[in-house]
JSON list of C-alpha atoms in Angstrom, two decimals:
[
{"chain": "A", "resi": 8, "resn": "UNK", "atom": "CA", "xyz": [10.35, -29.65, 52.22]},
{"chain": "A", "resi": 9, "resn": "UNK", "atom": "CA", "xyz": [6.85, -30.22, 52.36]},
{"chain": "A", "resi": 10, "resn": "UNK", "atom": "CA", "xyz": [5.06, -29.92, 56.30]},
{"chain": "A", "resi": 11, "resn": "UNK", "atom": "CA", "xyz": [4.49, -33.79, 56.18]},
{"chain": "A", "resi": 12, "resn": "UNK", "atom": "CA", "xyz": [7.95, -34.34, 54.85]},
{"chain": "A", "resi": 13, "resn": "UNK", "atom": "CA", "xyz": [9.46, -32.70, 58.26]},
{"chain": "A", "resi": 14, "resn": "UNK", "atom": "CA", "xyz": [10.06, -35.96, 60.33]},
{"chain": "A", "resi": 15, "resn": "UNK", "atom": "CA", "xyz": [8.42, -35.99, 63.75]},
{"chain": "A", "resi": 16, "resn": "UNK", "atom": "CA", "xyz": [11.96, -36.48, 65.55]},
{"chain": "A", "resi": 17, "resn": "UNK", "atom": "CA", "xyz": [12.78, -32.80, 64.27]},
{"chain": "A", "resi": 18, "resn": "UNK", "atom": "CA", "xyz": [9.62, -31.50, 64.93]},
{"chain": "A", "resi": 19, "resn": "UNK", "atom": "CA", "xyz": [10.35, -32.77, 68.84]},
{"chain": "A", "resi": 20, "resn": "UNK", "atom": "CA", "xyz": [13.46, -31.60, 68.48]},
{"chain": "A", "resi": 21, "resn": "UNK", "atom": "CA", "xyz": [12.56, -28.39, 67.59]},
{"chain": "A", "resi": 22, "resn": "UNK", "atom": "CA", "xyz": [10.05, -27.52, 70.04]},
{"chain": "A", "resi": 23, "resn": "UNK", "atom": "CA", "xyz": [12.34, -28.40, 72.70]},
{"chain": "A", "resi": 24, "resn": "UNK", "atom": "CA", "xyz": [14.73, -25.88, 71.59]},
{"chain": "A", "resi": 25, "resn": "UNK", "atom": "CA", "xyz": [12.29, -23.31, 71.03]},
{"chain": "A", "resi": 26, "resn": "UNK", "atom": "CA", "xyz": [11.21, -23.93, 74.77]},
{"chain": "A", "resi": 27, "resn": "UNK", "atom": "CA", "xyz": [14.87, -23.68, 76.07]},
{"chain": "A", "resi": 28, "resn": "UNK", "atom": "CA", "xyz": [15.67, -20.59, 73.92]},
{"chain": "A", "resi": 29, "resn": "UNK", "atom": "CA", "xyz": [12.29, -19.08, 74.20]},
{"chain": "A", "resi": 30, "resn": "UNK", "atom": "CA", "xyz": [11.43, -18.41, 70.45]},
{"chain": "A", "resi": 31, "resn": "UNK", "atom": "CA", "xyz": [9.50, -20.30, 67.72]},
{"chain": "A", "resi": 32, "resn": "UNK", "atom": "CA", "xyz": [10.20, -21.36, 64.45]},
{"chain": "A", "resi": 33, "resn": "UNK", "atom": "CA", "xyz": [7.65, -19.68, 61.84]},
{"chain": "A", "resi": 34, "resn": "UNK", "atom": "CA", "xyz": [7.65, -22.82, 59.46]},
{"chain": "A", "resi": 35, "resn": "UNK", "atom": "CA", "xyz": [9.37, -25.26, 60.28]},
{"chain": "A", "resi": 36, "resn": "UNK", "atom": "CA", "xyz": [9.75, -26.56, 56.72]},
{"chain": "A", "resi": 37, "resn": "UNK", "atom": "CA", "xyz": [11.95, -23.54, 56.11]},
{"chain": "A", "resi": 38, "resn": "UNK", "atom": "CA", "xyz": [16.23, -23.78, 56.94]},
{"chain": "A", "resi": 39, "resn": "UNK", "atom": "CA", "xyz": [16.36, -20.85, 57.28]},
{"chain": "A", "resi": 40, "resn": "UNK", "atom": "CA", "xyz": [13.70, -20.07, 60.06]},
{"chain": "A", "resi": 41, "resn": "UNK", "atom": "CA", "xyz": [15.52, -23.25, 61.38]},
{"chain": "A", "resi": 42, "resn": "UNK", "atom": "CA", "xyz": [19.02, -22.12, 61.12]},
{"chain": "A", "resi": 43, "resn": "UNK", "atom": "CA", "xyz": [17.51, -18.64, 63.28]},
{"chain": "A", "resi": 44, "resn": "UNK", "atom": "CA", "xyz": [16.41, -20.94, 66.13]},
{"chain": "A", "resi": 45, "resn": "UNK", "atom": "CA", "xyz": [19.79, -23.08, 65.78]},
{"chain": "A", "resi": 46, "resn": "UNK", "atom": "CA", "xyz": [21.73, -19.66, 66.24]},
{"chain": "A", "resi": 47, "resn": "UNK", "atom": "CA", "xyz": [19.86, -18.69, 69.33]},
{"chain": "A", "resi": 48, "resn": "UNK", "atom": "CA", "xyz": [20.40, -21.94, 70.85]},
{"chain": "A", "resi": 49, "resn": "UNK", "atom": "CA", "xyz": [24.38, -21.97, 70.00]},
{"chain": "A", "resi": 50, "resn": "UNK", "atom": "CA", "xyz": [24.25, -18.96, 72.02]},
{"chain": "A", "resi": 51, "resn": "UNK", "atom": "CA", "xyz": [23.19, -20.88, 74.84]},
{"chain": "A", "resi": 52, "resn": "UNK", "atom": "CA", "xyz": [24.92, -23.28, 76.79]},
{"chain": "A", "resi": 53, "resn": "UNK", "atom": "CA", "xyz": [21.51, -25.02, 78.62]},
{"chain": "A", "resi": 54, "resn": "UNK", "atom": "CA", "xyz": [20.42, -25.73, 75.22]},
{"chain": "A", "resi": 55, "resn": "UNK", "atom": "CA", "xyz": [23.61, -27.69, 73.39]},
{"chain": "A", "resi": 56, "resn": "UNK", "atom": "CA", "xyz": [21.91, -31.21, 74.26]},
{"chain": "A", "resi": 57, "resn": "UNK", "atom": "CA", "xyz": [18.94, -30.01, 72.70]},
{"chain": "A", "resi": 58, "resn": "UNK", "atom": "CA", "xyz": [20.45, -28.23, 70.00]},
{"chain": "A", "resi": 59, "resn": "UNK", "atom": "CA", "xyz": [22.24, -31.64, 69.24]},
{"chain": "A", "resi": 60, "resn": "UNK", "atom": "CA", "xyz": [19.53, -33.66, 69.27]},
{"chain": "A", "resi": 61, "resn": "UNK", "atom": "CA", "xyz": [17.87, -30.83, 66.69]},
{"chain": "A", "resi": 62, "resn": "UNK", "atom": "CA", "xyz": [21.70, -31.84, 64.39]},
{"chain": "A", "resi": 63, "resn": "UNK", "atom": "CA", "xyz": [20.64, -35.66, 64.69]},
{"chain": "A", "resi": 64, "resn": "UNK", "atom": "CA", "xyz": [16.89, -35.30, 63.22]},
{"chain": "A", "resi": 65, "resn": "UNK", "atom": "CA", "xyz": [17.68, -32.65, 61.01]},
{"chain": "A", "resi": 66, "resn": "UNK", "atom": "CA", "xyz": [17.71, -33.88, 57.47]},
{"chain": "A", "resi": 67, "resn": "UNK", "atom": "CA", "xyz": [19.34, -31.18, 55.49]},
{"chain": "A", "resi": 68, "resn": "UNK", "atom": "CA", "xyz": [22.88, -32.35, 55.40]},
{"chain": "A", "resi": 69, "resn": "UNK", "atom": "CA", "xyz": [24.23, -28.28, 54.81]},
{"chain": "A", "resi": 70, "resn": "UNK", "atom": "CA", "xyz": [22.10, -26.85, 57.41]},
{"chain": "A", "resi": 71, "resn": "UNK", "atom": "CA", "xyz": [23.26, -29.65, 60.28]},
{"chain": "A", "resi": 72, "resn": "UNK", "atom": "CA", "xyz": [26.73, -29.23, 59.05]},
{"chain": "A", "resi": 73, "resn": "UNK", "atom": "CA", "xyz": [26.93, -25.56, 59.39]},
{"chain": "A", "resi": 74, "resn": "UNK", "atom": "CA", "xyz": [25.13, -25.59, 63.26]},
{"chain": "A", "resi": 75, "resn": "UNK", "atom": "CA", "xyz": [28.36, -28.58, 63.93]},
{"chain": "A", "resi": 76, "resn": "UNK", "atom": "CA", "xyz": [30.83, -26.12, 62.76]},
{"chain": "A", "resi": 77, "resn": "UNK", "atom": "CA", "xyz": [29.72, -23.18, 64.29]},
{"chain": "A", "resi": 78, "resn": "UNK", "atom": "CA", "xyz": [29.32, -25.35, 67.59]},
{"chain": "A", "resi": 79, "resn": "UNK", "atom": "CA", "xyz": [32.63, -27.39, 67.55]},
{"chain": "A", "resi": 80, "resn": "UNK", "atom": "CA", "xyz": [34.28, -23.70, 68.96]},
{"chain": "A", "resi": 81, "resn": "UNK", "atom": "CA", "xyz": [31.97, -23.44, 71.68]},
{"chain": "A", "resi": 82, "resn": "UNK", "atom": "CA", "xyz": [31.73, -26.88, 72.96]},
{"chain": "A", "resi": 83, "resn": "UNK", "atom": "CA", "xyz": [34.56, -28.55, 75.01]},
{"chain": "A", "resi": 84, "resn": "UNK", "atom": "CA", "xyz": [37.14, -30.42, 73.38]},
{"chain": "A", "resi": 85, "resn": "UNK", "atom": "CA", "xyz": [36.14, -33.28, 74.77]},
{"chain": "A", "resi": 86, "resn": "UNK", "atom": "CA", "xyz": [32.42, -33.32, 73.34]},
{"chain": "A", "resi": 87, "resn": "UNK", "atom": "CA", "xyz": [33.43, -32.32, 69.60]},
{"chain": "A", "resi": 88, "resn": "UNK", "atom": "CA", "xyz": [33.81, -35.95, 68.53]},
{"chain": "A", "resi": 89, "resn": "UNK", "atom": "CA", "xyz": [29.96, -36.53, 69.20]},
{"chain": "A", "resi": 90, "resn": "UNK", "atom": "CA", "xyz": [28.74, -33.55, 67.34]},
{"chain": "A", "resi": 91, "resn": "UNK", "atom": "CA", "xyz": [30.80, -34.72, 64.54]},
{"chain": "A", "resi": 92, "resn": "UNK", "atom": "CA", "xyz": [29.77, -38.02, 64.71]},
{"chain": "A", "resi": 93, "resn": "UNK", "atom": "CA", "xyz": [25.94, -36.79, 64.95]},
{"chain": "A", "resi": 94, "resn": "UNK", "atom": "CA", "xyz": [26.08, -35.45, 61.50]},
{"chain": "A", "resi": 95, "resn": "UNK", "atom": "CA", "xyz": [25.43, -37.74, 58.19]},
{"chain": "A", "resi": 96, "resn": "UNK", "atom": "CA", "xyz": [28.73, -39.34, 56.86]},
{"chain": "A", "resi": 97, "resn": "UNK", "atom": "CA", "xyz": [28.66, -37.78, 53.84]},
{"chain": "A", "resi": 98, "resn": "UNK", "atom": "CA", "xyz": [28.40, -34.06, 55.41]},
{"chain": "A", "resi": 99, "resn": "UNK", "atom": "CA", "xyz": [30.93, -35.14, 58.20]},
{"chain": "A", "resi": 100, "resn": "UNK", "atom": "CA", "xyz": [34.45, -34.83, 56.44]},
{"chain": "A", "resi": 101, "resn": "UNK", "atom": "CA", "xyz": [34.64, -30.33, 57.09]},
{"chain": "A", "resi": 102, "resn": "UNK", "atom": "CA", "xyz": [33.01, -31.00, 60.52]},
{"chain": "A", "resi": 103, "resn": "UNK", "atom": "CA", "xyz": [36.29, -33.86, 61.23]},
{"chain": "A", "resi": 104, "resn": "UNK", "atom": "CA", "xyz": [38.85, -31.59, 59.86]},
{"chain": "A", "resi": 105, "resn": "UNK", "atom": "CA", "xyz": [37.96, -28.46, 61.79]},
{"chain": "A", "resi": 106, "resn": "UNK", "atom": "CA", "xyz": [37.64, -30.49, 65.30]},
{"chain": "A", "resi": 107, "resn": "UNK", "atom": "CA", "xyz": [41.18, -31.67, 64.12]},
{"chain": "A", "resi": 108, "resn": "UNK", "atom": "CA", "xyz": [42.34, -28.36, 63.59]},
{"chain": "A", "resi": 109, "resn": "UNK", "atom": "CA", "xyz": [41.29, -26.85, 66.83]},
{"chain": "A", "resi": 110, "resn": "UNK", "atom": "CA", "xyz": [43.12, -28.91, 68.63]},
{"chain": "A", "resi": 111, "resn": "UNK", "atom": "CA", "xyz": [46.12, -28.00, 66.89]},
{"chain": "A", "resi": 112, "resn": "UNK", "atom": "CA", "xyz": [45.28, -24.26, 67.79]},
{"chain": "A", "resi": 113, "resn": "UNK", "atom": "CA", "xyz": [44.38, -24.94, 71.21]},
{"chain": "A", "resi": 114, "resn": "UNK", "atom": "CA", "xyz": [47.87, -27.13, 72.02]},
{"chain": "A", "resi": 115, "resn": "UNK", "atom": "CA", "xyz": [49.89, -24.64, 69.70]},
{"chain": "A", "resi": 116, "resn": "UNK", "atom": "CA", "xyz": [48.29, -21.75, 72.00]},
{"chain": "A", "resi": 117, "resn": "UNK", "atom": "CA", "xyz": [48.81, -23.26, 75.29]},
{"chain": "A", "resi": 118, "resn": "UNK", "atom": "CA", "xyz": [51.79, -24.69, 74.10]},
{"chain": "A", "resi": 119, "resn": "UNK", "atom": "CA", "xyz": [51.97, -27.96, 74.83]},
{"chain": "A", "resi": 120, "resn": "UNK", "atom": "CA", "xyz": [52.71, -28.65, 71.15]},
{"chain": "A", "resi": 121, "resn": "UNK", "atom": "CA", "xyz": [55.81, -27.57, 69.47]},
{"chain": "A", "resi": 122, "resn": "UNK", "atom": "CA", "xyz": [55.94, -29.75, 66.12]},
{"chain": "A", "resi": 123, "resn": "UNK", "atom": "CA", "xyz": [58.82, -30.19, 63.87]},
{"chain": "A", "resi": 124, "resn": "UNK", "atom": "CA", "xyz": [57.41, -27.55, 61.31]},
{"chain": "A", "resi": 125, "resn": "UNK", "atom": "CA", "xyz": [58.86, -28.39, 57.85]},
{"chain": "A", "resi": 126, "resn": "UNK", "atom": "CA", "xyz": [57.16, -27.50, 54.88]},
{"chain": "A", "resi": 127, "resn": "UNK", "atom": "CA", "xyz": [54.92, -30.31, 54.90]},
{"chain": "A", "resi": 128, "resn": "UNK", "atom": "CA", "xyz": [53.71, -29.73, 58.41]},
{"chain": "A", "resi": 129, "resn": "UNK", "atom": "CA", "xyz": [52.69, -26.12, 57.34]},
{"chain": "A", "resi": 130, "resn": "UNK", "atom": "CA", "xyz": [51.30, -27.54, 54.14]},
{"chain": "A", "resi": 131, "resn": "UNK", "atom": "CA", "xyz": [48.89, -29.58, 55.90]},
{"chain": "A", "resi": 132, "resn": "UNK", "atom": "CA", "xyz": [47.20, -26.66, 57.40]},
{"chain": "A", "resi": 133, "resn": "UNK", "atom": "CA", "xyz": [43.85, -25.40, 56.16]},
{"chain": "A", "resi": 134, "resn": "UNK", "atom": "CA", "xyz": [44.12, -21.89, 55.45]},
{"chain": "A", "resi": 135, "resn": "UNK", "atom": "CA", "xyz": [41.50, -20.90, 58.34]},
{"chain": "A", "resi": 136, "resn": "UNK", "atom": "CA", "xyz": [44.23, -22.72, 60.50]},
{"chain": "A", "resi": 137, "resn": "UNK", "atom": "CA", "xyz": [47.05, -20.42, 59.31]},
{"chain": "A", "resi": 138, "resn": "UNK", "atom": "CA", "xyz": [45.30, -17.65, 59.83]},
{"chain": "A", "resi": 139, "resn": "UNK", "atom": "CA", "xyz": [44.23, -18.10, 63.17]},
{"chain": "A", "resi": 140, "resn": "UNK", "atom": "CA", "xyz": [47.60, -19.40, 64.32]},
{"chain": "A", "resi": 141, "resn": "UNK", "atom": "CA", "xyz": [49.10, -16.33, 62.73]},
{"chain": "A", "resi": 142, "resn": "UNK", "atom": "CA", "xyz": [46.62, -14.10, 64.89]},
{"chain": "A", "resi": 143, "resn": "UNK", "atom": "CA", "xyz": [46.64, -16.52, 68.18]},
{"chain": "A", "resi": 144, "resn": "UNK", "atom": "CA", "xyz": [49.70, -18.36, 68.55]},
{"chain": "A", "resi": 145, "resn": "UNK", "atom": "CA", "xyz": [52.99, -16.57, 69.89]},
{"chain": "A", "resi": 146, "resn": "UNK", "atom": "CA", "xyz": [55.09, -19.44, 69.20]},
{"chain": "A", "resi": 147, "resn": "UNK", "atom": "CA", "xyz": [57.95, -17.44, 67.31]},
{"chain": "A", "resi": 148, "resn": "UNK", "atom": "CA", "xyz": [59.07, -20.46, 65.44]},
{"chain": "A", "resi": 149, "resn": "UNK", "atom": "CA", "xyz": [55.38, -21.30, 64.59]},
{"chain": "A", "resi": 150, "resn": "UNK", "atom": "CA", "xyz": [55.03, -17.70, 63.32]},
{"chain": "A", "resi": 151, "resn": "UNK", "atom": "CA", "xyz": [58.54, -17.95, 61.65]},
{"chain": "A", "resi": 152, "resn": "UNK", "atom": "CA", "xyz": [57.55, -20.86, 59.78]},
{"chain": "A", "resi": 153, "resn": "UNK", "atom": "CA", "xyz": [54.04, -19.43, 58.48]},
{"chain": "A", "resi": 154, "resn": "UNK", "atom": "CA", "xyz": [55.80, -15.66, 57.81]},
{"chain": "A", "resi": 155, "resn": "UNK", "atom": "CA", "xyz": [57.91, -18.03, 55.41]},
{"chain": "A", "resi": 156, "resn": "UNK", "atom": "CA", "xyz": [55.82, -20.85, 54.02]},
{"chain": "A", "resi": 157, "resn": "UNK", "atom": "CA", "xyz": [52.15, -19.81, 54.88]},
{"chain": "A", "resi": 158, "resn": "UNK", "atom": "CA", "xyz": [50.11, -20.79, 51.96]},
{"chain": "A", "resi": 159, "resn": "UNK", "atom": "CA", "xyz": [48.90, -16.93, 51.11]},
{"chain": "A", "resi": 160, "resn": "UNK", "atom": "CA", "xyz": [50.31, -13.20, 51.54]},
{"chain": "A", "resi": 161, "resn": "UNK", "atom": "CA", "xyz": [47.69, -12.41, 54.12]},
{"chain": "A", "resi": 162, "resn": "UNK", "atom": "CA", "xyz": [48.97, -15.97, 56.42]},
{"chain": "A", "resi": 163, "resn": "UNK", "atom": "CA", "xyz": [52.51, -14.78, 55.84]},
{"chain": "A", "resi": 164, "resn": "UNK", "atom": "CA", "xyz": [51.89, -10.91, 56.56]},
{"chain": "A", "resi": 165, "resn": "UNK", "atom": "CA", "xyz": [50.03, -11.82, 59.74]},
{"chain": "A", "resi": 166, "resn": "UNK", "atom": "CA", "xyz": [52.57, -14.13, 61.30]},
{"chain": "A", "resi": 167, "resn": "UNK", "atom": "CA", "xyz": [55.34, -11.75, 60.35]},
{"chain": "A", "resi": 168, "resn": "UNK", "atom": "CA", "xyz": [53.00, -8.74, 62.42]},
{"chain": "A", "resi": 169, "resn": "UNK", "atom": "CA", "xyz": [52.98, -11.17, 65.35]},
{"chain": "A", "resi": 170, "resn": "UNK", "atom": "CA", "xyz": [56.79, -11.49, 65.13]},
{"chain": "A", "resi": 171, "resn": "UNK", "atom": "CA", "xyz": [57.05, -8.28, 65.64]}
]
């Protein structure tokens, strides 16, 4: 990306974070010198609005749907449908399935879910989603059902450890 080709919404965007987070971007043509402020400012709380509005501008699809994904964990439930929604529609599908699936974890660990796990319910599962219900969830039918249908030997070896 050229220095004219960096569109003055990022550029605002940027500087903003940089302020909040207190470091600078070396060229801000460069994703990577962008991702290193974007990391700094998922670190920080005070800066998510600006961080977002950083996601909006930012015109490489990759890079704004990486910062989403690492952010959807850290932000509340509540607030993950706008950072999906601030990404392009053709980087958004990951960024929809992974908000998805950590509500599934959450509910499953606080246990206000039980679902009727058949295969298909399992199935359905990413396998980031196994894993981490393996390693979070104490559920023992959850665990029961990925010890005996979870899609790899490392899903099914960790929910059988949690068993006990």
């Amino acid at each position: 990306m050229v220095d004219a080709e960096v569109p003055q919404e990022l550029r605002d965007a940027l500087r903003q974070l940089e302020d909040r987070v207190g470091t600078t971007v070396s060229d801000v043509t460069d994703g990577h010198a962008r991702w290193e402020l974007y990391r700094a400012a998922l670190a920080s709380d005070a800066a998510r609005p600006d961080l977002l509005a950083a996601v909006v501008a930012e015109p490489d699809g990759a890079l704004a749907s990486a910062v989403v994904g690492e952010a959807l964990e850290r932000v509340p439930r509540a607030d993950r449908e706008t950072w999906v929604q601030a990404l392009a529609p053709s980087v958004r599908a990951f960024s929809e399935r992974r908000a998805r699936e950590l509500g599934i974890l959450e509910d499953l660990r606080s246990g206000a879910e039980r679902p009727a796990l058949d295969a298909g319910v399992v199935d359905g599962w990413s396998d980031w989603l196994q894993l981490r219900i393996g390693a979070e969830v104490s559920e023992t039918s959850v665990l029961r059902a990925l010890a005996e249908s979870g899609r790899t030997k490392r899903i099914r070896r960790t929910a059988a450890e949690a068993l006990g």
